[in-house]
mmCIF file of C-alpha atoms and ligand atoms in Angstrom:
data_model
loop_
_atom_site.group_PDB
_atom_site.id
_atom_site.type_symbol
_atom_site.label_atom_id
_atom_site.label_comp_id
_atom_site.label_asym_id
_atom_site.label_seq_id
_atom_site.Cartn_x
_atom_site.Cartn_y
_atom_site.Cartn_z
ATOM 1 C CA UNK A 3 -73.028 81.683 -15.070
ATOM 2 C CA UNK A 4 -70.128 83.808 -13.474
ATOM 3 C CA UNK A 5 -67.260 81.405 -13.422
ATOM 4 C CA UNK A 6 -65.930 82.585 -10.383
ATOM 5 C CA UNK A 7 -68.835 82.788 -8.475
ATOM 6 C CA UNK A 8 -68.921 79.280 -8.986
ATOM 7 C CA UNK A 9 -65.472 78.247 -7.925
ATOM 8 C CA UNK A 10 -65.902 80.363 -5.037
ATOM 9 C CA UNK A 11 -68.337 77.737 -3.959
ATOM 10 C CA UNK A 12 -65.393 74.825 -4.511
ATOM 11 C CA UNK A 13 -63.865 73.980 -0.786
ATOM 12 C CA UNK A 14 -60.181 74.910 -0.038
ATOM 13 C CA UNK A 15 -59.680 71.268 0.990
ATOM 14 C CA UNK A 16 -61.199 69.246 -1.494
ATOM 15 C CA UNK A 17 -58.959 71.559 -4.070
ATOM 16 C CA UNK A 18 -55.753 70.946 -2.188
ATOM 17 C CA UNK A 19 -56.874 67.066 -1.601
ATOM 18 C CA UNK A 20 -56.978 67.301 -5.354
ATOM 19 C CA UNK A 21 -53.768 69.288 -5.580
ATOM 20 C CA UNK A 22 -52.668 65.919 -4.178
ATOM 21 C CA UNK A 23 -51.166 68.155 -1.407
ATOM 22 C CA UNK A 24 -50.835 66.462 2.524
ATOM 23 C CA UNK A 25 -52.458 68.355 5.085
ATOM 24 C CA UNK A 26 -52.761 67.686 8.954
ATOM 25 C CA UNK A 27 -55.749 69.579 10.602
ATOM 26 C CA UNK A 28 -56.024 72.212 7.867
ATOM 27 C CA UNK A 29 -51.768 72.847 8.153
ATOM 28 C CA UNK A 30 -49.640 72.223 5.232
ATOM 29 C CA UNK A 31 -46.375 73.167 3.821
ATOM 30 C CA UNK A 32 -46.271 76.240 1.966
ATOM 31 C CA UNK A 33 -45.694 76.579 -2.027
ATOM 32 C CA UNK A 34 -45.314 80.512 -1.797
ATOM 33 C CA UNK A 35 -42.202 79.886 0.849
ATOM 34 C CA UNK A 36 -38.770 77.511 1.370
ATOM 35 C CA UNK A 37 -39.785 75.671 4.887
ATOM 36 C CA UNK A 38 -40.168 72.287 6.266
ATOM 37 C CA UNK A 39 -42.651 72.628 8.787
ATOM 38 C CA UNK A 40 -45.941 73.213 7.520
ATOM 39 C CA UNK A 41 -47.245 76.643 8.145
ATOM 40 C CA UNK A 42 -49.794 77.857 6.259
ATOM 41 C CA UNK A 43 -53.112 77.348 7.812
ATOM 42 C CA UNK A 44 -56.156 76.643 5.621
ATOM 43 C CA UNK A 45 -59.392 78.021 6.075
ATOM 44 C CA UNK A 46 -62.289 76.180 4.994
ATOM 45 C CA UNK A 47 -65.269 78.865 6.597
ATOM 46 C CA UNK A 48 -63.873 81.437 4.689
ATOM 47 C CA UNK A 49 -62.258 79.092 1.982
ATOM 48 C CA UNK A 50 -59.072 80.722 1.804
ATOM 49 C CA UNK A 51 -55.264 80.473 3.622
ATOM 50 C CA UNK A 52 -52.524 82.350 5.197
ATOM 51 C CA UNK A 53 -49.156 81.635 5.926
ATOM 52 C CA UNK A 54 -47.931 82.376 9.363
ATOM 53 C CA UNK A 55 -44.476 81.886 7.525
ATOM 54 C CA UNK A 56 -44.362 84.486 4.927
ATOM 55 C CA UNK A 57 -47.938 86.318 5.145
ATOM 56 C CA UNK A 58 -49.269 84.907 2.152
ATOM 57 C CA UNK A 59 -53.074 84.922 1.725
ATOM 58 C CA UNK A 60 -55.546 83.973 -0.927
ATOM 59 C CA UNK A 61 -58.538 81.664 -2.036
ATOM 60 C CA UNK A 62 -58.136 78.064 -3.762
ATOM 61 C CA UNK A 63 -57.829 79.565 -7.237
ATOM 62 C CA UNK A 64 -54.474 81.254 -5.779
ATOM 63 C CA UNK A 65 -53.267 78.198 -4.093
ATOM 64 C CA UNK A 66 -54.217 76.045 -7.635
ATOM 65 C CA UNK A 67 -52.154 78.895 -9.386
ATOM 66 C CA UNK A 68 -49.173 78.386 -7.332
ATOM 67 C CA UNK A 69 -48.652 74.807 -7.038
ATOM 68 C CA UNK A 70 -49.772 74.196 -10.794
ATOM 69 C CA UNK A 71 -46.984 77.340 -11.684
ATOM 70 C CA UNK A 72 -50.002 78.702 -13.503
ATOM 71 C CA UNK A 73 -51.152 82.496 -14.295
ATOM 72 C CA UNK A 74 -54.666 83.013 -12.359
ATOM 73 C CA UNK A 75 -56.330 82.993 -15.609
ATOM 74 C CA UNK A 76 -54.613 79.640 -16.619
ATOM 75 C CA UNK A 77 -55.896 78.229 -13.259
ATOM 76 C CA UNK A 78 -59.254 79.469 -13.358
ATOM 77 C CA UNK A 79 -59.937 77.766 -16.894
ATOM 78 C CA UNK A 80 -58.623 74.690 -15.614
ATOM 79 C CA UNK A 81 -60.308 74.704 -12.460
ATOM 80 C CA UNK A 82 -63.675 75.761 -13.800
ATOM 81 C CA UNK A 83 -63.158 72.629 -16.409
ATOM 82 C CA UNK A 84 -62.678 70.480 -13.350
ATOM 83 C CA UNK A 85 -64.779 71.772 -10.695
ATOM 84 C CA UNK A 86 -67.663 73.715 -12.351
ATOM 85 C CA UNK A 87 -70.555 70.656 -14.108
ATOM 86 C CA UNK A 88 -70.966 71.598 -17.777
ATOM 87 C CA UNK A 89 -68.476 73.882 -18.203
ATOM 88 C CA UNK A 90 -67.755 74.191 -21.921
ATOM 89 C CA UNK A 91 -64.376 74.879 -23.380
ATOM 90 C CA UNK A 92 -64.862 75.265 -27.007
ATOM 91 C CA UNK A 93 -66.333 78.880 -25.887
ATOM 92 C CA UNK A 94 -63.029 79.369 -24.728
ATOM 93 C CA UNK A 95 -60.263 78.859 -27.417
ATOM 94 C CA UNK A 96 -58.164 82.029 -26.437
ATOM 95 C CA UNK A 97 -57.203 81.160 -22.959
ATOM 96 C CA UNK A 98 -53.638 79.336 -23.105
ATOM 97 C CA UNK A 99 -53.037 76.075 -20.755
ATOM 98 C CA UNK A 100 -50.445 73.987 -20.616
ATOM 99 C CA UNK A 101 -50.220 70.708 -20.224
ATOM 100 C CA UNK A 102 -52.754 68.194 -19.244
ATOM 101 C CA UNK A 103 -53.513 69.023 -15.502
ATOM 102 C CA UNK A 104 -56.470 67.055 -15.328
ATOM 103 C CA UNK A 105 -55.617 63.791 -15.324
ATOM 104 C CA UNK A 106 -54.466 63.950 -11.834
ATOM 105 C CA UNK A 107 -58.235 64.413 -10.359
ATOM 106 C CA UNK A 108 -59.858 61.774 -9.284
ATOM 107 C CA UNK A 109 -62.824 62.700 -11.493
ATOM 108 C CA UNK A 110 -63.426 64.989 -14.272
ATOM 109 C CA UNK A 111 -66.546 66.996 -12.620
ATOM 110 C CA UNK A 112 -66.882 67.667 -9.056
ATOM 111 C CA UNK A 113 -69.614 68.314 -6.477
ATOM 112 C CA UNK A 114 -69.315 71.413 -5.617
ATOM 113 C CA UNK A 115 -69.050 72.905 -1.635
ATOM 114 C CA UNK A 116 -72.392 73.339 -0.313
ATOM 115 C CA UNK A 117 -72.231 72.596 3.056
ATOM 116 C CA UNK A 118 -72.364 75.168 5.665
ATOM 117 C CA UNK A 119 -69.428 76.013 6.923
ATOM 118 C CA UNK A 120 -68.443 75.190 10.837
ATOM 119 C CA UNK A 121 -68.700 77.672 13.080
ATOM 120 C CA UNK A 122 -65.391 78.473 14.920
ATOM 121 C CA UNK A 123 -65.075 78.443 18.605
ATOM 122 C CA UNK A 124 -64.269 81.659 20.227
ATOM 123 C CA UNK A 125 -61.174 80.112 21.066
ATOM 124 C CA UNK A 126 -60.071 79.284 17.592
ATOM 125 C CA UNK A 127 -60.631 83.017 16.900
ATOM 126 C CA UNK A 128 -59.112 84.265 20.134
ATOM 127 C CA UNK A 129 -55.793 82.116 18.948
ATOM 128 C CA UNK A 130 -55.624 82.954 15.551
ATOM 129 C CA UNK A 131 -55.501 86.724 16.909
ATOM 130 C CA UNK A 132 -52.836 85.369 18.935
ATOM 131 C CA UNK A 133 -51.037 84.266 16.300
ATOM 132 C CA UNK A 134 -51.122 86.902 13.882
ATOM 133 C CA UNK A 135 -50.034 89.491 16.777
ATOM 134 C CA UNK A 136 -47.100 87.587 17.400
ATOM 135 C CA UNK A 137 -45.829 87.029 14.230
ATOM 136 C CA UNK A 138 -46.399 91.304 13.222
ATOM 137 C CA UNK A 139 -42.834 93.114 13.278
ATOM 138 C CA UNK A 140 -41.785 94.050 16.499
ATOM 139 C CA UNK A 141 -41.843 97.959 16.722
ATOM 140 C CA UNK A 142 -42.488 101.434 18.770
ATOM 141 C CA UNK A 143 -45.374 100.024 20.431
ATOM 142 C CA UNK A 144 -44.128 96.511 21.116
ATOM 143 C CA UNK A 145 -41.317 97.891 22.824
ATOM 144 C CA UNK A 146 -43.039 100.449 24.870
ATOM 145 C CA UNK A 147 -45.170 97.459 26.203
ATOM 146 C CA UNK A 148 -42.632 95.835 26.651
ATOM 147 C CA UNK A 149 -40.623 98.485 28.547
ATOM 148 C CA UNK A 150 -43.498 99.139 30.877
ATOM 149 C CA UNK A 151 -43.754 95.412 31.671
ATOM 150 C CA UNK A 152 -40.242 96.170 32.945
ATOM 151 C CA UNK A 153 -41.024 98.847 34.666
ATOM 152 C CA UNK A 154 -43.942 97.022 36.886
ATOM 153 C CA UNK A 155 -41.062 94.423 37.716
ATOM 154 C CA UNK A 156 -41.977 91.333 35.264
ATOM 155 C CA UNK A 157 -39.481 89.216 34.029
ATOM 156 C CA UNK A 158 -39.110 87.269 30.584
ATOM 157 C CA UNK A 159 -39.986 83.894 32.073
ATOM 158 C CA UNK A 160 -43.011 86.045 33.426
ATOM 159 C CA UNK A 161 -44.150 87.728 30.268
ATOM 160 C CA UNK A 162 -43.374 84.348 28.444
ATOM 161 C CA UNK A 163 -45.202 81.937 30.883
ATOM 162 C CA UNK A 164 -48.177 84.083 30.676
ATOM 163 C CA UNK A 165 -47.839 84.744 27.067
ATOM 164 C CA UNK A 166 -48.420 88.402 27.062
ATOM 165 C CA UNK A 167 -48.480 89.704 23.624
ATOM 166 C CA UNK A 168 -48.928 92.610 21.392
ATOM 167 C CA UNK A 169 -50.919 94.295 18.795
ATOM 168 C CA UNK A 170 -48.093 96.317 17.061
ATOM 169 C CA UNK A 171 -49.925 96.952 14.010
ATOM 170 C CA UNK A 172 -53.799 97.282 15.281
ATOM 171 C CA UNK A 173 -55.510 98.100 11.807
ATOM 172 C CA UNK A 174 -53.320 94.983 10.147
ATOM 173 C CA UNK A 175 -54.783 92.538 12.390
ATOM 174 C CA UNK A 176 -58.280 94.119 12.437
ATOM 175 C CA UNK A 177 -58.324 93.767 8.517
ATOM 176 C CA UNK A 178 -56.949 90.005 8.992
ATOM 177 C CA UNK A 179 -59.464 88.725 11.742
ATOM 178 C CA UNK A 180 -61.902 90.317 9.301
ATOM 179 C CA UNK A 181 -60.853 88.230 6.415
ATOM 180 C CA UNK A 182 -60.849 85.521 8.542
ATOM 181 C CA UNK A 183 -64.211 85.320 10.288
ATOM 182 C CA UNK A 184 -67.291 86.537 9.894
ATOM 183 C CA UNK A 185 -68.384 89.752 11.398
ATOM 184 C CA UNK A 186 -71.073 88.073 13.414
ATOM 185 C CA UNK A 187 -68.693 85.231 15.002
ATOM 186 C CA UNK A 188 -66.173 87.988 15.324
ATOM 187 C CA UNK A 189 -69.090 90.065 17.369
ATOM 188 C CA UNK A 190 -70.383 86.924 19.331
ATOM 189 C CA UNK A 191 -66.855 86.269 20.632
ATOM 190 C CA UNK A 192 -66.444 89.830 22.203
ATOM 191 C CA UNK A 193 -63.632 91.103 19.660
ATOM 192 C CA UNK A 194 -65.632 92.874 17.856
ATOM 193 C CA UNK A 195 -68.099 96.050 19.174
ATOM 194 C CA UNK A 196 -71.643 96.379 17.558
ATOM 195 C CA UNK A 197 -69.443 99.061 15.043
ATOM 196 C CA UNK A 198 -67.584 96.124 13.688
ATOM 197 C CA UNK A 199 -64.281 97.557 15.491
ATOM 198 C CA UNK A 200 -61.777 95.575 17.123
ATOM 199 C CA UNK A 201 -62.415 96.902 20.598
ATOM 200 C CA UNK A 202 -58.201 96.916 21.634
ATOM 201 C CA UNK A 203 -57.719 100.079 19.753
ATOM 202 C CA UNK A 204 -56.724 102.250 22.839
ATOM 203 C CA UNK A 205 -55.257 98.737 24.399
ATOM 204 C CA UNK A 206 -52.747 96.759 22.791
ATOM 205 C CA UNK A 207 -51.090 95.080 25.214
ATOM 206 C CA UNK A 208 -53.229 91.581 25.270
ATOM 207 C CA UNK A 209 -53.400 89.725 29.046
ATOM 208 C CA UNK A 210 -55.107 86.183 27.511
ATOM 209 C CA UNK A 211 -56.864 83.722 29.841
ATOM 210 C CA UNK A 212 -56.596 80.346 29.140
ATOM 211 C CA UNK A 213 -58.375 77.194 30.565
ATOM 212 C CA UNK A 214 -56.899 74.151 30.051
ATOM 213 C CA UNK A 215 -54.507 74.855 27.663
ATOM 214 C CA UNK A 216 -56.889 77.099 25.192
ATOM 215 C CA UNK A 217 -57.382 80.680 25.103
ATOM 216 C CA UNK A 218 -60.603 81.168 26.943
ATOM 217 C CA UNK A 219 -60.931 84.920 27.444
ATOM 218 C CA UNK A 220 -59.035 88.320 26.935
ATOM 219 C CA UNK A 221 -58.308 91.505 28.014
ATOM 220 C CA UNK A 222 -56.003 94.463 26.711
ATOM 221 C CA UNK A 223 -54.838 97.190 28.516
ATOM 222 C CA UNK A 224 -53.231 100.559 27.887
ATOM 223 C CA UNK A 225 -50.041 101.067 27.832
ATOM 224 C CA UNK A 226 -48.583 102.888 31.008
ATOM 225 C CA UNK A 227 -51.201 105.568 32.543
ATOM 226 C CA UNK A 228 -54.548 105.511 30.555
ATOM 227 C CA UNK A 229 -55.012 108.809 28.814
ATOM 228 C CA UNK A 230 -58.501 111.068 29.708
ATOM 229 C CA UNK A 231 -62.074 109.205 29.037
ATOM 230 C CA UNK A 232 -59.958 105.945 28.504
ATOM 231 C CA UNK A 233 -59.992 103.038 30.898
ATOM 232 C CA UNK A 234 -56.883 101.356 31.842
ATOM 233 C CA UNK A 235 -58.196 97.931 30.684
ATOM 234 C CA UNK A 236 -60.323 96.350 28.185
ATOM 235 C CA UNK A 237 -62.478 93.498 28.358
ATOM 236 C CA UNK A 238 -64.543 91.191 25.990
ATOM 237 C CA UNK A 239 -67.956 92.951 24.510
ATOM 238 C CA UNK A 240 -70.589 91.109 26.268
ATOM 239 C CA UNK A 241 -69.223 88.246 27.590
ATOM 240 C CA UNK A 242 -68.518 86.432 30.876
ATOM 241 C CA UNK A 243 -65.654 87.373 32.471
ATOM 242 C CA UNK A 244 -63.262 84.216 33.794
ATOM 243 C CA UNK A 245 -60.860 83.987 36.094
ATOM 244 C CA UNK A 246 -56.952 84.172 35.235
ATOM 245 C CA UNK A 247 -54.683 81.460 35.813
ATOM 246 C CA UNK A 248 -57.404 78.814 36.885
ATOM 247 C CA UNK A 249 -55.509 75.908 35.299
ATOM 248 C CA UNK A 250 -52.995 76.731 38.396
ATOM 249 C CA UNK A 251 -55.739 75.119 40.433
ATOM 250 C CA UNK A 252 -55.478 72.224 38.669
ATOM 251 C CA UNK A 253 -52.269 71.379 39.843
ATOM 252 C CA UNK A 254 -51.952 72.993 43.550
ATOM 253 C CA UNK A 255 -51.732 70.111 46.509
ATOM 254 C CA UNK A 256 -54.472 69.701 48.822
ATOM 255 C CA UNK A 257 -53.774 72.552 51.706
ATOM 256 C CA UNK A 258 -51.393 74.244 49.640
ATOM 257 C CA UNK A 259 -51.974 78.474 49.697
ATOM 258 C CA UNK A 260 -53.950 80.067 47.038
ATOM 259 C CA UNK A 261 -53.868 83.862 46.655
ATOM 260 C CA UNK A 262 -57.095 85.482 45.218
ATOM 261 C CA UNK A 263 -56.033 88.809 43.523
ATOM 262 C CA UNK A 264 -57.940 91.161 41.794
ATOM 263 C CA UNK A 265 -55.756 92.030 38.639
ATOM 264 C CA UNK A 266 -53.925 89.512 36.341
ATOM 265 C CA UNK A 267 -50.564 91.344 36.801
ATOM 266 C CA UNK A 268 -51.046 90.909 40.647
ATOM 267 C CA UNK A 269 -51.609 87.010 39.813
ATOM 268 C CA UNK A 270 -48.517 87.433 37.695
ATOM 269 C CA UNK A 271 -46.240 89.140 40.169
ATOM 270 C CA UNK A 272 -47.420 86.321 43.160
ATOM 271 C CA UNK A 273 -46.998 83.646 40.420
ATOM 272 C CA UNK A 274 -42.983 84.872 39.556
ATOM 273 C CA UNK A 275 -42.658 85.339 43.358
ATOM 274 C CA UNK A 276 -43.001 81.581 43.705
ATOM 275 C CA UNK A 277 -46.810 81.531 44.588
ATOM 276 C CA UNK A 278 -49.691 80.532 43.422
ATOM 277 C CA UNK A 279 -52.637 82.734 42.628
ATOM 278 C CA UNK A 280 -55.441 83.400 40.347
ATOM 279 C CA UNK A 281 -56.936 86.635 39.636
ATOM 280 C CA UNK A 282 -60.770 87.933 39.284
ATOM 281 C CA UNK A 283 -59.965 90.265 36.714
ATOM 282 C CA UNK A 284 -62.307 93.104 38.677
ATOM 283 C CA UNK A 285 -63.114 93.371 42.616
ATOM 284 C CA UNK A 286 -67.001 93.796 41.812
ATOM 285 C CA UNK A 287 -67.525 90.114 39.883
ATOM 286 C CA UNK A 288 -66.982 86.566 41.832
ATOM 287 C CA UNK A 289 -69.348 83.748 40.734
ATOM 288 C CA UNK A 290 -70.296 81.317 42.922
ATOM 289 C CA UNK A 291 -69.323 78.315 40.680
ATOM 290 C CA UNK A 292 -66.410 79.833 40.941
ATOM 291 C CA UNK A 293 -65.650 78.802 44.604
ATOM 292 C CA UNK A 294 -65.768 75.161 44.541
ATOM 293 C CA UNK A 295 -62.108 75.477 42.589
ATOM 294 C CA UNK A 296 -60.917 76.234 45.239
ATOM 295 C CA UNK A 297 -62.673 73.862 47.600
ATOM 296 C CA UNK A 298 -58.674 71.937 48.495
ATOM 297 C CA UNK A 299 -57.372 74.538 49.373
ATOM 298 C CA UNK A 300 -56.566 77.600 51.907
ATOM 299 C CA UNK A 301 -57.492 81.167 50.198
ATOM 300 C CA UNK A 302 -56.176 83.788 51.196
ATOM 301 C CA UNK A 303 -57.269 87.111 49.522
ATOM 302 C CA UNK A 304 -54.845 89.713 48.219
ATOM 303 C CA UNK A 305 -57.026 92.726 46.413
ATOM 304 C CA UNK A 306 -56.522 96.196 46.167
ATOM 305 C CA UNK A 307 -55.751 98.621 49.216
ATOM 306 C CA UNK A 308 -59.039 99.882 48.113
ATOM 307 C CA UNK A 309 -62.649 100.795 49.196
ATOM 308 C CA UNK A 310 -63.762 98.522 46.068
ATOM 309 C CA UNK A 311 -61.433 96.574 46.994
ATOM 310 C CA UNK A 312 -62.053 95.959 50.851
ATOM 311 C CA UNK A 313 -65.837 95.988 50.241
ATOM 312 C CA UNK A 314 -65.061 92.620 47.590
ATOM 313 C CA UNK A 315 -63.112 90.899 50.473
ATOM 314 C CA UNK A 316 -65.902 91.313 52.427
ATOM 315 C CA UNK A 317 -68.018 90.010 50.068
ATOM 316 C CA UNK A 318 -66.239 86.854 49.379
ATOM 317 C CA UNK A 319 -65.093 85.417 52.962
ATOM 318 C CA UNK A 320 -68.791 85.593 53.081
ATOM 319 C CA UNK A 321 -69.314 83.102 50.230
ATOM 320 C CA UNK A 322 -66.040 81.237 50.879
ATOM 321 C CA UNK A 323 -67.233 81.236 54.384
ATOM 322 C CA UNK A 324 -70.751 79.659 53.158
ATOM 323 C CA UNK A 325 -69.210 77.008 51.193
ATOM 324 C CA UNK A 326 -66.691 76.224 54.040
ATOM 325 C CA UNK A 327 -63.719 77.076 51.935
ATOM 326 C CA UNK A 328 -60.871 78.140 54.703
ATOM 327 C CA UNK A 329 -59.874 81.685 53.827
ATOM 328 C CA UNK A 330 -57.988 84.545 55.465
ATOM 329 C CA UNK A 331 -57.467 88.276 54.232
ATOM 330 C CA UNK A 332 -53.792 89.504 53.585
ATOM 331 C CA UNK A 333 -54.049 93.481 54.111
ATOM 332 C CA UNK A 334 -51.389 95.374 52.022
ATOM 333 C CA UNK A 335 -49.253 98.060 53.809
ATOM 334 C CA UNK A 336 -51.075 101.592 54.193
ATOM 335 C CA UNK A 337 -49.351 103.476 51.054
ATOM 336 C CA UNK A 338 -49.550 100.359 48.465
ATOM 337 C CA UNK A 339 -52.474 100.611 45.842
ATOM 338 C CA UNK A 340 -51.772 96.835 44.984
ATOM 339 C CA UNK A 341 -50.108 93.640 44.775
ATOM 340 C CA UNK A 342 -47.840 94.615 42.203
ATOM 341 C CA UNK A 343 -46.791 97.996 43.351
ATOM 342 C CA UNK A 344 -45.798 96.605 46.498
ATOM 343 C CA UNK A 345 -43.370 94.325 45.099
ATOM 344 C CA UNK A 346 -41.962 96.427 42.453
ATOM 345 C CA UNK A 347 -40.832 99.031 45.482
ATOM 346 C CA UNK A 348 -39.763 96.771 47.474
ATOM 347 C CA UNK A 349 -37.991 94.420 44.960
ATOM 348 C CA UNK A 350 -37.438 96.462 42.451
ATOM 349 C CA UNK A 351 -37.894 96.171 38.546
ATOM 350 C CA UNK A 352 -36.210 93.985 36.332
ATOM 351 C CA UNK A 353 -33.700 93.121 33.707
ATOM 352 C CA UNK A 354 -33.933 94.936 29.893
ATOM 353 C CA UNK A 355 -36.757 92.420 28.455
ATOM 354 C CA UNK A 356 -36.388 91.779 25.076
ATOM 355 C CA UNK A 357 -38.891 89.550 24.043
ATOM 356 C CA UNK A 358 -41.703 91.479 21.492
HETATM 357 ZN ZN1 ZN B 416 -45.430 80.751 3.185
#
């Protein structure tokens, strides 16, 4: 029997249950850390934890260390004479322990963690990237992103409202998604190409999508110009693309003005501008389940001073048209590429940001 084979199979949250520890949806207050508001997360498909407060990570036998003031060896003996059926201590006279721990279980021996374990939603992986990128260091790259968001005219309410973010460190979050998840959920939810690579490496600056309130989709993009052979944006490995900003329609009046745009910063730049607006992400992709969103309200469609871009609002006053959705065409002036560049010339940029 390898002993720690065996309390690898132990859950997370029946130890810390027995730890006596509270928890609210897999949150508690940290040993490793001074804090008040519980923030390290617990991870019961990967049985281990972080702490979004001080970085901390580890499995239950780390955890049972820490609260118990214990050396890992001390809380492996103890937790193997808890946890693991038959396990005999007279084999084991050289291992020191203090103090009775084990009265505090509930029982002496302990079923062990069979189940499967859940399968996270794409959301709950999306977020926890999220989440780790926002609590990295800010640094070089942060502030170049953050300096070309500037540049393109966005202000901090913008960039905040959105929730624009960064990877600053990208093979620091890689390694922690992969500690996190499992390679095939990490795959399935379009982070991860089929060479088990986080696929923002050339884009760090994350655009997320969100639908009612959780983070439905992503997209990074390059900082500035795209260099040779790279694209200026990044979406998820095989999988749907969504529109940006729909939870806007959710709370537009009947006959107000919706602007269709093709890229999220155009959506952004309409949105600081007072508007409202969603974005398509790309001028070749509209689905038709798409259009009945927008069934309350006028349309009018703002995409790129483009060939793609003319041929796509062509395309959809033909649907919108079909579905008896009122929609015009806004046409941008001759020497504007898009949305975004036409309001940055003619408004120009904004304040020093200083935000990630
Ligand atoms: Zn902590």
């Amino acid at each position: 029997m390898n002993i720690l084979d065996e309390l690898g199979k132990v859950s997370i949250l029946e130890v810390v249950e027995d730890l006596g520890l509270e928890t609210e949806r897999n949150r508690m207050v940290c040993p490793f850390h001074e804090e008040d508001t519980p923030s390290l997360v617990l991870y019961p498909h990967t049985n281990s934890f972080y702490c979004f407060g001080c970085a901390k990570t580890g499995n239950a036998i780390s955890l049972f260390a820490e609260v118990r003031k214990l050396s890992i060896k001390e809380a492996i003996y103890q937790m193997a004479v808890t946890y693991i059926p038959g396990f005999n201590q007279t084999g084991k006279k050289g291992v020191k322990h203090s103090s009775q721990p084990i009265e505090l279980y509930k029982s002496q021996v302990r079923k062990v963690a069979n189940e499967k374990p859940l399968k996270p939603e794409y959301s709950e992986i999306y977020e926890a990237f999220r989440d780790f990128c926002l609590q990295q260091k800010s640094n070089s790259l942060s502030e170049s992103a953050l300096e070309y968001l500037q540049k393109r005219g966005f202000t901090e309410k913008t960039i905040r409202d959105f929730k624009l973010f960064c990877i600053k460190d990208y093979s620091e979050v890689s390694w922690y998604l992969k500690q996190r998840f499992s390679v095939l959920d990490l795959q399935e939810c379009g982070l991860y190409n089929e060479r088990n690579n986080l696929i923002f490496y050339a884009h760090p600056l994350i655009i997320p999508y969100y639908r009612n309130g959780r983070m439905v989709y992503l997209q990074g993009r390059v900082i500035g110009k795209p260099q040779e052979n790279t694209n200026r944006y990044s979406f998820l490995n095989n999988l749907p693309l969504t529109l940006f900003n729909a939870d806007a329609l959710d709370k537009v009046k009947t006959g107000e003005t919706v602007y269709i745009t093709e890229g999220a910063f155009d959506c952004m730049r309409l949105c600081q501008e007072g508007k409202t607006a969603v974005s398509l992400g790309t001028a070749n992709i509209f689905k038709r389940e798409w259009a009945k969103l927008f069934q309350r309200v006028n349309v009018v469609f703002y995409l790129d001073n483009d060939a793609a871009g003319h041929r796509a609002a062509d395309e959809l006053e033909k649907i919108f048209t079909h579905f008896n959705i009122s929609c015009t065409r806004k046409q941008l002036p001759a020497n504007y590429k898009d949305v975004n560049d036409y309001y940055t010339d003619r408004l120009g940029s904004n304040e020093q940001l200083n935000l990630f």
